XYZ file of C-alpha atoms in Angstrom:
500
model
C -68.171 -40.475 -105.916
C -68.600 -37.600 -103.116
C -66.490 -35.017 -103.629
C -64.752 -36.189 -100.150
C -63.900 -39.439 -101.864
C -62.653 -37.839 -104.890
C -60.783 -36.154 -102.615
C -59.354 -38.588 -100.743
C -58.426 -41.027 -104.080
C -56.161 -37.693 -104.722
C -58.200 -36.288 -107.812
C -57.079 -33.136 -106.302
C -53.574 -33.415 -107.551
C -55.039 -32.910 -111.380
C -57.177 -30.287 -110.332
C -55.121 -28.378 -108.475
C -53.332 -26.985 -111.850
C -56.607 -25.773 -112.971
C -57.475 -21.869 -112.838
C -57.929 -20.061 -109.486
C -60.691 -17.768 -109.130
C -62.198 -15.718 -106.251
C -65.213 -16.576 -103.840
C -68.518 -15.596 -104.633
C -68.167 -14.889 -100.738
C -65.351 -12.760 -100.511
C -61.782 -11.847 -102.396
C -59.787 -14.110 -101.002
C -58.248 -16.858 -102.926
C -58.488 -20.257 -102.551
C -57.200 -23.459 -104.023
C -59.556 -24.208 -107.239
C -59.300 -27.869 -106.065
C -61.719 -27.149 -103.804
C -64.202 -25.183 -105.917
C -64.019 -27.668 -108.484
C -64.611 -30.471 -105.781
C -67.574 -28.752 -104.188
C -69.093 -27.992 -107.879
C -69.037 -31.943 -108.745
C -70.733 -32.781 -105.392
C -73.435 -30.312 -106.451
C -72.922 -28.280 -103.037
C -71.896 -25.056 -104.245
C -75.085 -22.527 -103.091
C -75.334 -24.429 -99.753
C -72.115 -23.632 -98.826
C -71.535 -20.740 -99.873
C -75.460 -19.515 -98.724
C -73.522 -20.982 -95.042
C -70.288 -18.934 -95.686
C -71.545 -15.540 -96.309
C -74.282 -16.102 -93.402
C -71.499 -16.693 -91.347
C -68.505 -15.003 -91.727
C -65.809 -14.005 -88.766
C -63.564 -11.522 -90.004
C -60.741 -10.512 -87.190
C -58.186 -8.905 -89.793
C -58.794 -6.748 -92.577
C -56.232 -8.222 -94.573
C -56.091 -11.496 -96.572
C -53.725 -12.680 -99.279
C -56.093 -11.357 -103.040
C -55.880 -13.002 -106.288
C -52.499 -15.648 -105.479
C -53.475 -18.760 -104.148
C -50.883 -19.974 -102.220
C -49.948 -23.002 -99.666
C -51.796 -23.019 -96.619
C -48.690 -22.839 -93.849
C -46.035 -20.871 -96.632
C -45.482 -17.336 -95.514
C -45.782 -13.968 -98.008
C -44.510 -14.877 -101.519
C -43.220 -11.551 -101.402
C -40.221 -12.562 -99.292
C -38.854 -14.468 -102.506
C -35.210 -13.422 -102.379
C -34.796 -11.686 -99.591
C -31.546 -11.990 -98.279
C -31.376 -9.535 -95.086
C -34.218 -10.919 -92.070
C -37.245 -8.511 -92.484
C -40.087 -10.379 -90.247
C -42.614 -8.070 -90.594
C -42.416 -8.971 -94.198
C -43.948 -12.692 -93.152
C -46.958 -11.944 -92.592
C -50.465 -13.624 -94.165
C -53.638 -13.901 -93.458
C -55.257 -17.170 -94.405
C -59.007 -18.217 -94.617
C -59.780 -21.232 -92.350
C -63.126 -23.226 -91.249
C -64.329 -22.874 -88.187
C -66.804 -24.136 -86.065
C -69.471 -22.179 -83.306
C -69.897 -23.336 -79.888
C -70.862 -22.450 -76.752
C -67.688 -22.360 -74.380
C -68.894 -24.348 -71.656
C -68.587 -27.081 -74.137
C -65.271 -26.620 -76.018
C -63.126 -28.966 -73.886
C -65.731 -32.057 -74.485
C -65.492 -30.930 -78.509
C -61.795 -30.233 -78.849
C -61.637 -34.920 -77.604
C -64.886 -35.251 -79.776
C -63.231 -33.452 -83.159
C -59.664 -33.827 -82.035
C -58.550 -35.332 -85.546
C -59.937 -32.247 -87.630
C -58.940 -29.938 -85.019
C -56.237 -27.568 -86.493
C -53.036 -29.444 -85.051
C -50.201 -26.597 -84.969
C -47.707 -25.530 -82.662
C -48.143 -21.608 -81.704
C -51.428 -21.539 -83.039
C -54.597 -21.515 -81.270
C -57.278 -24.152 -81.570
C -59.849 -21.705 -79.553
C -60.445 -18.018 -80.180
C -63.118 -16.474 -78.789
C -66.421 -15.164 -81.195
C -66.456 -11.284 -81.864
C -70.349 -11.283 -82.344
C -71.001 -13.451 -78.656
C -68.507 -13.665 -75.728
C -70.588 -16.383 -74.757
C -69.424 -18.830 -77.645
C -65.958 -20.104 -78.756
C -64.512 -20.090 -82.305
C -63.233 -23.870 -82.453
C -60.514 -23.951 -85.618
C -60.368 -26.989 -87.858
C -57.629 -28.373 -89.430
C -58.914 -26.847 -93.518
C -56.953 -29.945 -95.324
C -59.185 -32.298 -93.192
C -62.296 -29.972 -94.000
C -61.463 -29.189 -97.329
C -64.493 -27.746 -98.773
C -65.831 -25.763 -95.449
C -68.045 -29.158 -94.682
C -67.779 -31.890 -91.808
C -68.398 -35.320 -92.387
C -71.431 -37.553 -91.215
C -69.017 -39.124 -88.525
C -68.238 -35.464 -87.262
C -71.698 -34.496 -87.636
C -73.108 -37.322 -85.924
C -71.233 -36.641 -83.304
C -71.822 -32.476 -83.219
C -75.838 -33.582 -83.264
C -75.467 -35.651 -80.297
C -73.363 -32.656 -78.792
C -77.093 -30.403 -80.006
C -74.419 -28.793 -81.826
C -74.854 -26.433 -85.381
C -73.341 -28.305 -88.053
C -72.568 -24.905 -90.119
C -68.960 -24.385 -91.005
C -67.992 -20.718 -91.529
C -64.331 -19.748 -92.413
C -62.386 -17.347 -90.767
C -59.286 -14.820 -91.593
C -56.155 -16.019 -89.351
C -53.244 -14.337 -89.474
C -49.560 -15.637 -89.567
C -46.500 -13.931 -88.612
C -42.933 -14.915 -88.118
C -43.274 -16.801 -85.143
C -45.891 -19.106 -86.388
C -43.621 -20.327 -89.546
C -40.878 -22.875 -88.886
C -37.434 -22.911 -90.388
C -37.793 -25.053 -92.432
C -40.850 -22.751 -94.205
C -39.414 -19.998 -94.067
C -36.562 -20.842 -95.843
C -37.971 -22.257 -98.497
C -39.943 -19.633 -98.980
C -37.184 -17.356 -99.275
C -34.559 -19.126 -101.407
C -35.748 -19.439 -105.133
C -37.987 -21.711 -106.583
C -36.615 -25.437 -106.816
C -33.379 -24.977 -104.945
C -32.229 -27.074 -102.243
C -33.608 -25.806 -98.755
C -31.069 -27.462 -95.882
C -32.498 -26.106 -92.036
C -30.652 -29.091 -90.307
C -27.544 -27.818 -88.138
C -25.190 -29.676 -86.021
C -25.535 -28.412 -82.180
C -22.570 -27.615 -80.260
C -23.274 -26.081 -76.478
C -24.836 -23.110 -77.127
C -23.754 -22.948 -81.361
C -25.607 -24.415 -84.231
C -22.788 -25.547 -87.444
C -23.731 -25.335 -90.673
C -22.659 -26.724 -93.963
C -24.371 -24.354 -96.319
C -24.268 -25.333 -100.549
C -22.504 -22.476 -102.538
C -26.256 -21.575 -103.480
C -27.599 -20.986 -100.432
C -24.467 -18.222 -99.354
C -26.566 -15.382 -100.708
C -28.795 -16.246 -98.184
C -26.618 -17.446 -95.231
C -26.897 -14.691 -92.877
C -30.269 -15.037 -93.165
C -30.388 -18.534 -92.651
C -28.330 -18.162 -89.171
C -30.789 -15.580 -87.897
C -33.693 -18.021 -88.558
C -31.741 -21.353 -86.797
C -31.165 -19.002 -84.021
C -35.182 -17.605 -83.832
C -36.737 -20.878 -84.324
C -34.333 -23.306 -81.938
C -33.963 -22.205 -78.397
C -31.366 -21.999 -76.756
C -28.567 -21.258 -80.012
C -27.263 -17.840 -79.105
C -24.252 -18.190 -82.378
C -24.773 -19.399 -85.593
C -21.454 -20.599 -88.311
C -20.958 -21.938 -91.165
C -18.322 -23.829 -92.386
C -15.689 -22.367 -95.223
C -13.392 -24.835 -95.780
C -12.625 -28.717 -95.336
C -11.385 -29.382 -92.222
C -7.545 -29.363 -91.276
C -5.637 -33.005 -91.890
C -3.419 -31.892 -89.297
C -5.354 -30.587 -86.529
C -9.003 -31.226 -87.058
C -10.366 -27.742 -86.835
C -11.907 -25.712 -89.726
C -12.283 -22.545 -90.918
C -15.728 -21.602 -90.263
C -17.645 -17.528 -90.636
C -20.872 -16.408 -87.733
C -23.776 -16.240 -89.243
C -25.393 -14.648 -86.566
C -26.021 -13.781 -82.960
C -22.883 -13.827 -80.261
C -19.186 -14.244 -81.561
C -18.265 -16.605 -78.561
C -16.617 -20.015 -79.467
C -15.919 -21.325 -76.328
C -19.017 -23.684 -75.423
C -20.073 -26.750 -73.457
C -21.319 -29.756 -74.714
C -22.636 -33.111 -72.843
C -22.573 -36.221 -74.706
C -22.994 -40.321 -72.872
C -24.194 -38.415 -69.437
C -20.420 -36.512 -69.708
C -19.870 -32.651 -69.810
C -17.423 -31.608 -72.033
C -16.218 -27.938 -72.711
C -14.067 -26.782 -76.038
C -13.683 -23.744 -78.562
C -15.394 -25.066 -81.335
C -12.738 -23.164 -83.513
C -9.869 -24.128 -82.047
C -10.553 -28.413 -81.904
C -12.042 -31.109 -83.699
C -15.843 -31.892 -81.992
C -18.409 -34.132 -84.393
C -21.641 -34.592 -81.872
C -23.342 -37.013 -84.668
C -19.770 -39.497 -83.551
C -21.522 -39.827 -79.837
C -22.915 -43.368 -80.892
C -19.581 -44.387 -82.237
C -17.590 -43.126 -78.758
C -20.178 -45.264 -76.846
C -20.066 -48.451 -78.903
C -16.179 -48.656 -78.786
C -16.077 -47.771 -74.927
C -19.079 -50.859 -74.475
C -16.329 -53.089 -75.477
C -13.702 -52.087 -72.448
C -13.562 -53.738 -69.703
C -12.448 -52.301 -65.829
C -8.953 -52.959 -66.223
C -8.146 -52.634 -69.805
C -5.675 -50.494 -71.591
C -6.538 -47.673 -74.002
C -4.325 -46.284 -76.483
C -6.247 -43.331 -78.048
C -4.083 -42.099 -80.671
C -6.013 -39.110 -82.303
C -7.885 -38.543 -78.585
C -9.464 -34.716 -79.274
C -10.832 -33.815 -76.145
C -11.176 -36.317 -75.328
C -14.596 -38.900 -75.954
C -13.438 -41.489 -76.221
C -10.518 -40.884 -73.236
C -12.384 -40.055 -70.689
C -15.337 -42.460 -70.771
C -12.686 -44.978 -70.467
C -10.883 -43.732 -67.641
C -14.634 -43.360 -66.284
C -14.654 -46.866 -66.557
C -11.451 -47.541 -64.452
C -9.453 -48.203 -67.376
C -5.867 -47.403 -67.818
C -5.965 -44.994 -71.040
C -3.243 -42.758 -72.919
C -4.982 -40.561 -74.697
C -2.440 -38.146 -77.040
C -2.773 -34.747 -79.940
C -1.247 -33.011 -81.867
C -2.777 -29.972 -82.111
C -2.291 -27.825 -78.774
C -5.606 -26.807 -78.792
C -7.455 -30.333 -78.335
C -4.198 -30.872 -76.165
C -5.059 -28.328 -73.507
C -8.819 -28.899 -73.690
C -8.162 -32.410 -72.953
C -6.550 -31.759 -69.730
C -9.447 -29.301 -69.091
C -11.721 -32.496 -69.258
C -9.772 -34.624 -67.570
C -10.264 -32.767 -64.550
C -13.368 -31.631 -65.195
C -14.817 -34.977 -64.812
C -12.253 -35.485 -62.353
C -9.793 -38.787 -64.085
C -7.153 -36.490 -64.802
C -5.658 -39.149 -62.718
C -6.368 -41.823 -65.045
C -5.286 -40.759 -67.868
C -2.000 -39.921 -69.371
C -2.098 -37.101 -72.015
C 0.453 -36.154 -74.865
C 0.872 -33.770 -77.112
C 2.585 -35.434 -80.163
C 2.215 -36.548 -83.618
C 0.219 -40.159 -84.184
C 3.178 -42.188 -84.814
C 5.817 -40.727 -82.635
C 2.433 -41.760 -79.881
C 2.798 -44.701 -81.173
C 6.701 -45.622 -81.770
C 7.079 -43.917 -78.260
C 4.610 -44.594 -75.947
C 2.519 -46.939 -76.539
C 5.452 -49.298 -77.941
C 6.543 -48.633 -74.300
C 4.133 -50.001 -72.626
C 3.280 -52.598 -74.310
C 6.885 -53.817 -74.211
C 6.691 -53.744 -70.413
C 3.117 -54.937 -70.108
C 2.623 -57.445 -72.766
C 5.214 -60.038 -71.274
C 4.136 -59.920 -67.775
C 0.430 -61.200 -68.678
C -0.388 -65.131 -68.427
C -3.211 -67.126 -69.225
C -5.506 -66.185 -66.135
C -5.016 -62.455 -66.449
C -7.829 -60.955 -68.692
C -6.643 -57.436 -69.359
C -7.146 -56.242 -73.245
C -5.236 -53.579 -75.107
C -7.332 -51.533 -77.108
C -5.490 -48.754 -79.701
C -8.025 -46.274 -81.651
C -7.158 -44.093 -84.761
C -9.897 -41.600 -84.670
C -9.036 -39.469 -88.169
C -10.229 -40.373 -91.034
C -8.541 -39.656 -93.620
C -5.097 -40.367 -92.837
C -5.636 -42.665 -89.769
C -4.938 -46.008 -92.354
C -1.697 -44.070 -93.115
C -0.621 -44.342 -90.192
C -0.823 -48.865 -89.483
C 2.779 -49.164 -91.021
C 4.195 -48.092 -87.760
C 2.894 -51.386 -86.231
C 5.022 -53.497 -88.260
C 7.969 -54.569 -86.196
C 6.679 -52.907 -83.355
C 7.448 -54.826 -80.496
C 11.068 -57.566 -79.601
C 11.138 -61.078 -78.683
C 8.553 -63.667 -78.841
C 5.181 -63.273 -79.260
C 2.073 -62.797 -76.475
C -0.062 -65.487 -76.407
C -3.063 -64.294 -79.305
C -5.702 -62.925 -76.763
C -3.190 -60.269 -75.782
C -2.188 -58.930 -78.918
C -3.239 -55.619 -79.147
C -6.933 -54.542 -80.978
C -6.664 -51.727 -83.543
C -9.702 -49.814 -84.577
C -9.245 -47.557 -87.197
C -11.752 -45.044 -88.677
C -11.209 -44.494 -92.302
C -13.374 -42.634 -95.084
C -14.644 -44.671 -98.515
C -15.968 -43.747 -101.709
C -15.290 -47.319 -103.023
C -18.886 -49.279 -104.617
C -17.462 -52.013 -101.501
C -16.304 -49.912 -98.677
C -15.843 -52.568 -96.771
C -13.952 -54.648 -99.083
C -11.979 -50.740 -99.674
C -10.728 -49.923 -96.387
C -9.773 -53.606 -95.410
C -7.410 -53.792 -98.746
C -5.818 -50.273 -97.515
C -5.139 -51.498 -94.268
C -3.564 -54.622 -95.523
C -1.066 -52.912 -97.923
C 0.193 -50.381 -94.320
C 0.061 -54.110 -92.616
C 1.951 -55.733 -94.944
C -0.134 -58.907 -94.104
C -3.637 -60.213 -94.597
C -6.239 -59.490 -92.613
C -8.763 -62.014 -94.068
C -11.272 -63.822 -91.679
C -9.539 -61.758 -88.601
C -10.839 -58.430 -88.898
C -14.969 -56.874 -88.710
C -15.794 -53.917 -90.609
C -18.305 -51.359 -89.313
C -20.381 -48.732 -90.277
C -20.102 -45.523 -88.805
C -22.172 -43.061 -90.743
C -22.762 -41.474 -94.368
C -20.785 -38.501 -94.776
C -21.341 -36.847 -98.062
C -23.471 -38.719 -100.875
C -20.773 -42.187 -101.619
C -19.039 -41.074 -99.190
C -19.266 -42.987 -96.196
C -16.827 -43.464 -92.513
C -16.245 -47.283 -91.290
C -14.127 -48.565 -88.692
C -12.122 -51.526 -89.128
C -11.073 -53.466 -85.812
C -8.498 -56.203 -85.911
C -6.318 -57.831 -83.560
C -2.618 -56.910 -84.323
C -0.643 -60.164 -86.687
C 1.963 -61.357 -84.298
C 3.587 -61.673 -87.643
C 3.587 -57.850 -88.007
C 3.756 -56.923 -84.802
C 6.977 -58.932 -83.661
C 10.541 -58.439 -85.057
C 11.259 -62.046 -83.858
C 15.091 -63.838 -83.680
C 15.855 -65.717 -86.632
C 15.941 -69.546 -86.150
C 19.686 -70.459 -85.165
C 20.607 -72.421 -87.818
C 20.656 -69.532 -90.245
C 22.940 -67.356 -87.903
C 22.866 -66.638 -83.931
C 20.416 -64.148 -82.206
C 23.010 -62.032 -81.282
C 24.149 -61.840 -84.582
C 20.991 -61.107 -87.098
C 17.010 -60.567 -86.816
C 14.403 -61.602 -88.775
C 12.762 -59.760 -91.616
C 8.802 -60.106 -92.153
C 9.901 -62.847 -94.654
C 12.192 -64.264 -92.646
C 9.140 -64.748 -89.861
C 6.855 -65.992 -92.316
C 9.168 -68.554 -93.810
C 9.571 -70.064 -90.550
C 6.337 -70.346 -89.936
C 5.489 -71.989 -92.897
C 8.566 -74.642 -91.848
C 7.683 -75.030 -88.295
C-alpha cells in the first residue's frame, strides 16, 4: 500500500502513538505518523529536499518538541483560570502551494477540496519572496505528507503550475480558535467541556458542572468573545424555585443588565431574566399547542409566565385567561400583552394556580358550557406548564362544575406538563394524572415527549379531555333522595352510569 492508502485506512491511528522527533528541515515538531508514513512510501528524501529548498517563514517562533493537535491552542494555557488571550498564540506548520496571483481564483475552485477551509483564516497570503506570486494554504489534514495526490497534480499540470508543496509557518491567535477548542485546552484533560448555553437576548445562560466552576469566569468571557451579540454570561447557582420558577444566578462576565428582549415564533417579549422564568428550548412546544387552537377557542393558561402560550393564542383571536403567581411574571405578562397589542384579548390574573382553577376557570366554564349547542365549534383548552408540580393540581377538576354534563365534544382539554425519571415515562405520567383525577385515562389521553431535561429525566405533556364523571358534580337519582337534599359523590355517579 502507498502511504496515502495507509492513511485513509486508519493505519495512522496506530502510528500516532509512536515517539515524536524533529525534522531535518527545521526544529518544528510534526506528528510522527506523517514521517513514518512517508518513510514507508520511500519518499522522505524527495520530500525534504523540496521542503528545505522552498521554505516560507513569516514568523520566527514555532512550537518546539511538542506535537499538538493542529488547531489546539498552546499547551501552556492548561489550567488557566483568568483569561490571558496572548497566551493562546502558537505557530503551526501548514502546506502551501506557490502560484501566480492572476490564477489564484481559478485554482481555489479547482482545489477547493484540499484548500484550507477554516473561518477567520486566510486561504491565500502574500509570497514574501515574490510580489507577483501568492501562497495558497492547503489543509494539512488533507495533504498530510506535504505532497499532493495524483488528481491534484493533474490539475496543476493542466494549469502549468509546479506541484511542489512547501511549508509555511502560520501563526494562530486567540481570535482564530473556537470556544470549544479554547475550553478543551484550558480545562484538565479528560474532563467534560461544555461550551453550550441557552441564549436569552443578550444573555448567555450556562449550567456549569462542579468541575468547571474554578474556570467559570474564564468560560463566561470566552462565551461572550465568541458569540456576537452576547454581552452577559450567567451561571445558574441553584435549582428552579418551584413557587416562582426562577433561580439564583451569578454573573460570570460582561454587563449585569438582566432586562432583555427575545423573539419566539415571530413574537417579541421583554423580561427580567433574573426574576421570571424563560426557556428558549420550549419554543417548539409553545408553537405546537397554539397550533391546536382555532380562532374563537378559549385558552386558560394556569402558569402563564410572561405569556409564550397566551400571547400567540390571543393573536390567533382566541379568548385567553392567563395567570401566574409570581408578581414579576404577572407584571411582565401585562407588559408583553401591551407590547404585542393583545391586552384587550387577554384577562390577566396574579393568583395561585389552584385558586385560578377554582375561581375564574370554574366561573367561565359554568357560564359558557351550558350555552353551547351541537353546531358551535368552540373548544376549551387548559394549559398547565409547571412540570415540577402541575399534576398535583389536577385534583382541582374533581366536581369543579355543577349540573348535567355538556356534550362530550365540549369538555375542556387539559395539556399538563411533568418531569419523569421512570423507565416508561409515558406510563408514569398517565398513572400520576389518573391518581390526581381519581379515574382511568386509558384510551382517552395522549402523551408527548417535549424534551430531554437531563440524563434519565424527560419532560412530557399529557393531553386529555376532563372526563364528565370527574368534572361534574351531578344531582343524585331521584329514587335515592331528592336532588335538592343531597348531591352525588363520584362513587354515586359511577354506580349510576353502570345501572344506566
